[in-house]
């Protein structure tokens, strides 16, 4: 048996799946919000989330990642992406890789092959995380209500990703467009974030996309 | 000392209060004292008083770098209770409680000890287990305590949100009915006046900057105003204990952290007991002036600035509004911070030290005020005899080496 | 009565918008733009409250935050009551309902006032301490009556309908105050392109420029204000916050601003709006342009309604078009206060006289007053005022300010308004919140900010720079400096021209001497809210209270809702004089947040009610809801506690659930357990170091239970860890310990053993875990999985991969119930689908969902511990009778080993975990019950231990418990006793803690 | 609320993101079993608890999850430097650093 257990966790057939915000039934809320809402929310569900750990100062590791993903290993607070794949710096030895759902094992294997001989960790965390996209002119205000991190464009340009405190818990904020932001949320907290975001965006109007 | 009484007050009113005596002298330090107490807070002044009163040792000086009662005595939330879990602490705090119960008369100064009851709320099943354990231990130790269910809590504490749909519903509470609050400044002033009357020298605005030693024993203290000799020295300098130990040449198993508190504007009485919650983390009582007195948490870093971080105030206020939603429109007047010396087991150090004849009384963490009379009483006995009082003995520094800790963390409910 | 005291013209109020309001039940009218105080004065309301201690009638003194008396109760409904609103800061709105906070039956005829007159002389400071001591038991009774007099306003008794929130702000320059200096600073900083926040506590920007008689560039000052605001509004990086008080200056340039968004609209917020918002600001630079407060002089009966600050009179006349009287006498020690008399005179009202404490004042304003024919009495001051409910006269006498003596009998001047000015106190509160002690300046007779490490600039009045032109220049320069220091290019610009004036120095005067001496003179109030008099301060120093903090605490000086904004400097001056020292020798008390009071709800923000704190749910939560679960809080998680069927209580439900597990099969949601994925060549070595037991030989495919200790040898977490590949482990932790354990592993890896090649990643949320437990679990699982469940192929303490319900799963054969058990782990997105398939297949086995309570019972029957329930931070593995789980001979001295070997940890009579079997099988030992050896010992009793877990129900048919007993492991078969609160005693036998199936025959099948 | 420069994220962040973990540079004895009770107790519990310059361990829990060291004045609360695990402080009490010096520039870099 190999040193690491790589495990395909997606069913081969059609199995029922529920995203972390399943219980909120977002689909039923589409079109129910205010016209010209200041904030539009959408859950990007069932993506492949992988935690990647390795020595960021090791050239070999960086080139292995480059080779496996075609992405340059991002430095502190950076988010790089190509197509449906994004790679985000989380810490000096930790990155979050998001790929289309179903590709987790394939990508993990690619990384392991490329980094053969290096000490790394790849962990599928897809069941425990989700990506919330917030879009619109008032997202910045909603973020300002929620985090003590400075989300002014001068400090938070597109392509930045920051782990920080958000309300009374923690998450990662990513800025992917002028008025587009993403929150990486943990499954068990998803109801809290859902309630929080509804509350914080109420005065600007919240629209749901699904 | 002229005794205070209602008649005296009337007599003074006739002379437009122009003839009141000084509460204490401003003495010139003697060359040598039998005992020098470093630190003129509640504990130090109580120590001096009991040395004079119970042990006949009146050649005593209390040396205070600022003004009497100006440290944690001046900035705590004045809660008094004795319902501690472990035998060692319960006995010590209950000793204090019994002294509280006659203190105003003993020192002829109204410390306004108000036994209005202290509630500790339970929000989880484990809270209930811990409370049951503590109340049972208290009872068998002779400390009063009851465990109430939710309905009883709701009946006894009006406006407390006891509904099921809160984040952490209230499942019950312990109540120590003999617990309550006292007027903090009056404790310091009362002990000071009584100690002064027995001949103790209270030396303010004088800072101890070193300890003079001979053959491993202390023989006096160096101050910014000169040397003062002493046969024994007791250090009671909450918030500065680590620094004093350093001057004496050793370290202590404690760290000094900011502890914050706040008051509302004065409002008409609405809370007539002391209510503490561990799970939502806040506690509240109301002063006789009408201020809601609210304790906040401890900052996790070392800090001597008598101030902490603002989020702690926010969290505390969230807890208070969660417990008492009707208070949401009341306004917070003032916040402040003290410095608490905290030991790893949340219990004090009352102990001999590596320096002979030098004794330390410190590490009370967030719980010092309630112990004031008991702490002073057993420390005085220890200083008088040169051997630790039996109630103080378990609180030796040695426990941090041999492992005989008295871990009140698990059961102290809110750390007050 | 309709606004009798409203001037026919002038002010910034909108006379076309009449607003109705009530005060103490009477209806009045005011105008849009009025403050409540202005509207009350316009209607001739003199008495707004009764004083705290003496119950004396009190009127409005000031026009802003410093007001000590006009503290009112607001609110039209019970739920919208607001206590202690300063009428001077409350904008008038239509329908406002205000009442006085003290006074019975009402403020005009107050019974307590009579008591105050009779008993007042018996109430010097500290009188509480000197009496009410006897008899001993009576304090609680005395206190009951004392408390009746407590407080100002009252709390609402219904829940707040409003909401509050936070806004986190970051800026280059935060400017506090929008008077001339603040506005100039904002212009300078804004033009540089910096991110600027300008906050002001008032309804509109402008500060003193809103009521000044000065002109800028020859035009009314307010015109300049309007043009500056327009320019700032056009700057994208400038945020303007009116109605926003900067209340706290915290470390590292973090400041809090309390913005009142809707208090000017009504007593509660319009639907969908937050009432207050706290801005949590991190500023690179702070410009403090907080200005100065005018100081009143302290003279006899200075609290009679109709005694006002000189500057407040100008504000009411010029800003609100209200004249709070007809005939004014002004008492001053400075030039600036002459403006009040000039404004009064310009409004066509009578200035009876100005008493100036100075010998020969000749400043421009003084000359202007002289030129207008106003009578000026020099070397004079008002030494007392007259009147019961309103001022009827002022006694003006010649005084010697140095000798502190009255030098002439003086004369009584008829008047209905007294203006008073003792100079100005820079508002140094914010500058001092971080402990920087203010510094006294003799030239301005005030404290200015001392040095502080904060990155801040002080401009204008706070620096004692009072002349308008100087304040503008100081502000602009400060704004440039702040922006430059924050990394922006300096800007230039021209400032409006001001009229130059000759201003003379003021003379030091705080308490005005009285011919009777302080103790016998009419009461000279220093702090009106707390009824602190000059005599009280003298008494305090006489009794030995010599420190400024002592004086404050003994007299209550500055303890009010105004925190002594008017009184503190006067109090210091009186104490200093009475002790023969100077004011700077006396020093100031500490300044602490808040500058002005802040609503609790605003400090709490949105973090209350349903979003007070995160609630964590598992992927199966909605199934639990559908199946009627009751929940238990475990950390932030909601875990099913039990699943009652109709008519069942906890006890009967748990009994049923337990039986179902022992007899057939039960289902538990174990997803909340912490799970950590550990990978790396040194993973095993790391486990060896953090667990008490050995991991070197754990084969791939196997799982093992482990205990974790702190360095002191006390147990802090436990769980099963499985080896999924040579260098790959899945660790489980307790539910509450998950985050703590991960942090613990990282701590040791990062700080102690960075050379070990291992990584840790939390997978708690990723895997959903369903535990099937009971003799039929194998049969049930077999129906939904392709894994070979044969007992030899899949033995106890191993794990397998395969499909469960068509979804890839890792199945662990471990047991916390003592029954044959399988823990099925699937990627959480698929958990609900898998669960439903298991439930469907489980119908024929009476598959029974069970919660934490049943889990606790079943594990206790097996003697399995729950960390945190059976341990309390003072139990080591030996105490728990778990020496089997301790690898004392492991080569590396793992965390906890050395601690366990300390002297006290090796005692034989330590409390040890044992089973407890009540001698009467029907009796139940309460969890937390204490144990003694001799039930007849009198209190205090010697306790030998306590009950940690106890259950009335047992598969074997008797109640049983686990507990700790001193030396208990050597006392098997002995009896201990538990004295109960009701006087009864429960006798129990010390037994093994394994009650059920000690050989493990049920789980190893 | 403190503003702390995380040496890994390279930015100043609010204190809320961090967890203070006590005095820094307290190394676990290499051979615990040879320690006396007194030595072991000293390692576990006894701290400098200094007034003034203090080196302490912080964890960027909400950010990069890295532990790092902070040199902070415990009286003024000023942070004089932050540095990674394994590095030594540049500012120490012996250097008599003025309590009011600003050792971190606007970008939070050590200067």
PDB file of N, CA, C and O in Angstrom, chain C residues 82-102:
ATOM      1  N   UNK C  82     -36.192  55.595  26.557  1.00  0.00           N
ATOM      2  CA  UNK C  82     -34.740  55.810  26.584  1.00  0.00           C
ATOM      3  C   UNK C  82     -34.427  56.603  27.847  1.00  0.00           C
ATOM      4  O   UNK C  82     -34.925  57.720  28.012  1.00  0.00           O
ATOM      5  N   UNK C  83     -33.645  56.044  28.730  1.00  0.00           N
ATOM      6  CA  UNK C  83     -33.321  56.792  29.940  1.00  0.00           C
ATOM      7  C   UNK C  83     -32.195  57.800  29.707  1.00  0.00           C
ATOM      8  O   UNK C  83     -31.348  57.604  28.833  1.00  0.00           O
ATOM      9  N   UNK C  84     -32.222  58.859  30.479  1.00  0.00           N
ATOM     10  CA  UNK C  84     -31.070  59.756  30.621  1.00  0.00           C
ATOM     11  C   UNK C  84     -30.635  60.447  29.322  1.00  0.00           C
ATOM     12  O   UNK C  84     -29.450  60.546  29.030  1.00  0.00           O
ATOM     13  N   UNK C  85     -31.605  60.900  28.560  1.00  0.00           N
ATOM     14  CA  UNK C  85     -31.266  61.616  27.336  1.00  0.00           C
ATOM     15  C   UNK C  85     -30.972  63.075  27.679  1.00  0.00           C
ATOM     16  O   UNK C  85     -31.738  63.730  28.379  1.00  0.00           O
ATOM     17  N   UNK C  86     -29.848  63.556  27.189  1.00  0.00           N
ATOM     18  CA  UNK C  86     -29.495  64.962  27.409  1.00  0.00           C
ATOM     19  C   UNK C  86     -30.339  65.826  26.469  1.00  0.00           C
ATOM     20  O   UNK C  86     -30.202  65.719  25.246  1.00  0.00           O
ATOM     21  N   UNK C  87     -31.183  66.649  27.038  1.00  0.00           N
ATOM     22  CA  UNK C  87     -32.106  67.447  26.213  1.00  0.00           C
ATOM     23  C   UNK C  87     -31.342  68.364  25.259  1.00  0.00           C
ATOM     24  O   UNK C  87     -31.846  68.727  24.198  1.00  0.00           O
ATOM     25  N   UNK C  88     -30.116  68.710  25.639  1.00  0.00           N
ATOM     26  CA  UNK C  88     -29.328  69.619  24.807  1.00  0.00           C
ATOM     27  C   UNK C  88     -28.820  68.936  23.545  1.00  0.00           C
ATOM     28  O   UNK C  88     -28.397  69.596  22.599  1.00  0.00           O
ATOM     29  N   UNK C  89     -28.813  67.606  23.549  1.00  0.00           N
ATOM     30  CA  UNK C  89     -28.296  66.875  22.387  1.00  0.00           C
ATOM     31  C   UNK C  89     -29.390  66.160  21.627  1.00  0.00           C
ATOM     32  O   UNK C  89     -29.106  65.502  20.627  1.00  0.00           O
ATOM     33  N   UNK C  90     -30.627  66.267  22.118  1.00  0.00           N
ATOM     34  CA  UNK C  90     -31.710  65.549  21.471  1.00  0.00           C
ATOM     35  C   UNK C  90     -32.440  66.477  20.506  1.00  0.00           C
ATOM     36  O   UNK C  90     -33.067  67.435  20.923  1.00  0.00           O
ATOM     37  N   UNK C  91     -32.367  66.186  19.191  1.00  0.00           N
ATOM     38  CA  UNK C  91     -33.142  66.998  18.260  1.00  0.00           C
ATOM     39  C   UNK C  91     -34.634  66.790  18.492  1.00  0.00           C
ATOM     40  O   UNK C  91     -35.067  65.695  18.832  1.00  0.00           O
ATOM     41  N   UNK C  92     -35.349  67.858  18.310  1.00  0.00           N
ATOM     42  CA  UNK C  92     -36.803  67.767  18.479  1.00  0.00           C
ATOM     43  C   UNK C  92     -37.401  67.067  17.272  1.00  0.00           C
ATOM     44  O   UNK C  92     -36.967  67.270  16.138  1.00  0.00           O
ATOM     45  N   UNK C  93     -38.376  66.196  17.520  1.00  0.00           N
ATOM     46  CA  UNK C  93     -39.145  65.619  16.425  1.00  0.00           C
ATOM     47  C   UNK C  93     -40.605  65.654  16.803  1.00  0.00           C
ATOM     48  O   UNK C  93     -40.953  65.840  17.974  1.00  0.00           O
ATOM     49  N   UNK C  94     -41.437  65.497  15.822  1.00  0.00           N
ATOM     50  CA  UNK C  94     -42.871  65.573  16.061  1.00  0.00           C
ATOM     51  C   UNK C  94     -43.312  64.390  16.900  1.00  0.00           C
ATOM     52  O   UNK C  94     -42.979  63.247  16.590  1.00  0.00           O
ATOM     53  N   UNK C  95     -44.017  64.673  17.981  1.00  0.00           N
ATOM     54  CA  UNK C  95     -44.538  63.592  18.807  1.00  0.00           C
ATOM     55  C   UNK C  95     -43.598  63.158  19.913  1.00  0.00           C
ATOM     56  O   UNK C  95     -43.855  62.165  20.586  1.00  0.00           O
ATOM     57  N   UNK C  96     -42.501  63.895  20.086  1.00  0.00           N
ATOM     58  CA  UNK C  96     -41.560  63.538  21.146  1.00  0.00           C
ATOM     59  C   UNK C  96     -42.242  63.602  22.516  1.00  0.00           C
ATOM     60  O   UNK C  96     -42.994  64.525  22.807  1.00  0.00           O
ATOM     61  N   UNK C  97     -41.979  62.571  23.326  1.00  0.00           N
ATOM     62  CA  UNK C  97     -42.526  62.522  24.676  1.00  0.00           C
ATOM     63  C   UNK C  97     -41.363  62.462  25.651  1.00  0.00           C
ATOM     64  O   UNK C  97     -40.551  61.552  25.599  1.00  0.00           O
ATOM     65  N   UNK C  98     -41.283  63.483  26.511  1.00  0.00           N
ATOM     66  CA  UNK C  98     -40.180  63.528  27.471  1.00  0.00           C
ATOM     67  C   UNK C  98     -40.735  63.748  28.864  1.00  0.00           C
ATOM     68  O   UNK C  98     -41.773  64.401  29.037  1.00  0.00           O
ATOM     69  N   UNK C  99     -40.035  63.175  29.850  1.00  0.00           N
ATOM     70  CA  UNK C  99     -40.399  63.437  31.233  1.00  0.00           C
ATOM     71  C   UNK C  99     -39.119  63.625  32.039  1.00  0.00           C
ATOM     72  O   UNK C  99     -38.041  63.187  31.646  1.00  0.00           O
ATOM     73  N   UNK C 100     -39.312  64.278  33.201  1.00  0.00           N
ATOM     74  CA  UNK C 100     -38.178  64.419  34.107  1.00  0.00           C
ATOM     75  C   UNK C 100     -37.895  63.080  34.749  1.00  0.00           C
ATOM     76  O   UNK C 100     -38.782  62.234  34.869  1.00  0.00           O
ATOM     77  N   UNK C 101     -36.646  62.900  35.171  1.00  0.00           N
ATOM     78  CA  UNK C 101     -36.297  61.599  35.721  1.00  0.00           C
ATOM     79  C   UNK C 101     -36.371  61.554  37.234  1.00  0.00           C
ATOM     80  O   UNK C 101     -36.501  60.496  37.811  1.00  0.00           O
ATOM     81  N   UNK C 102     -36.306  62.690  37.901  1.00  0.00           N
ATOM     82  CA  UNK C 102     -36.453  62.698  39.349  1.00  0.00           C
ATOM     83  C   UNK C 102     -37.535  63.691  39.727  1.00  0.00           C
ATOM     84  O   UNK C 102     -37.901  64.562  38.962  1.00  0.00           O
TER      85      UNK C 102
END
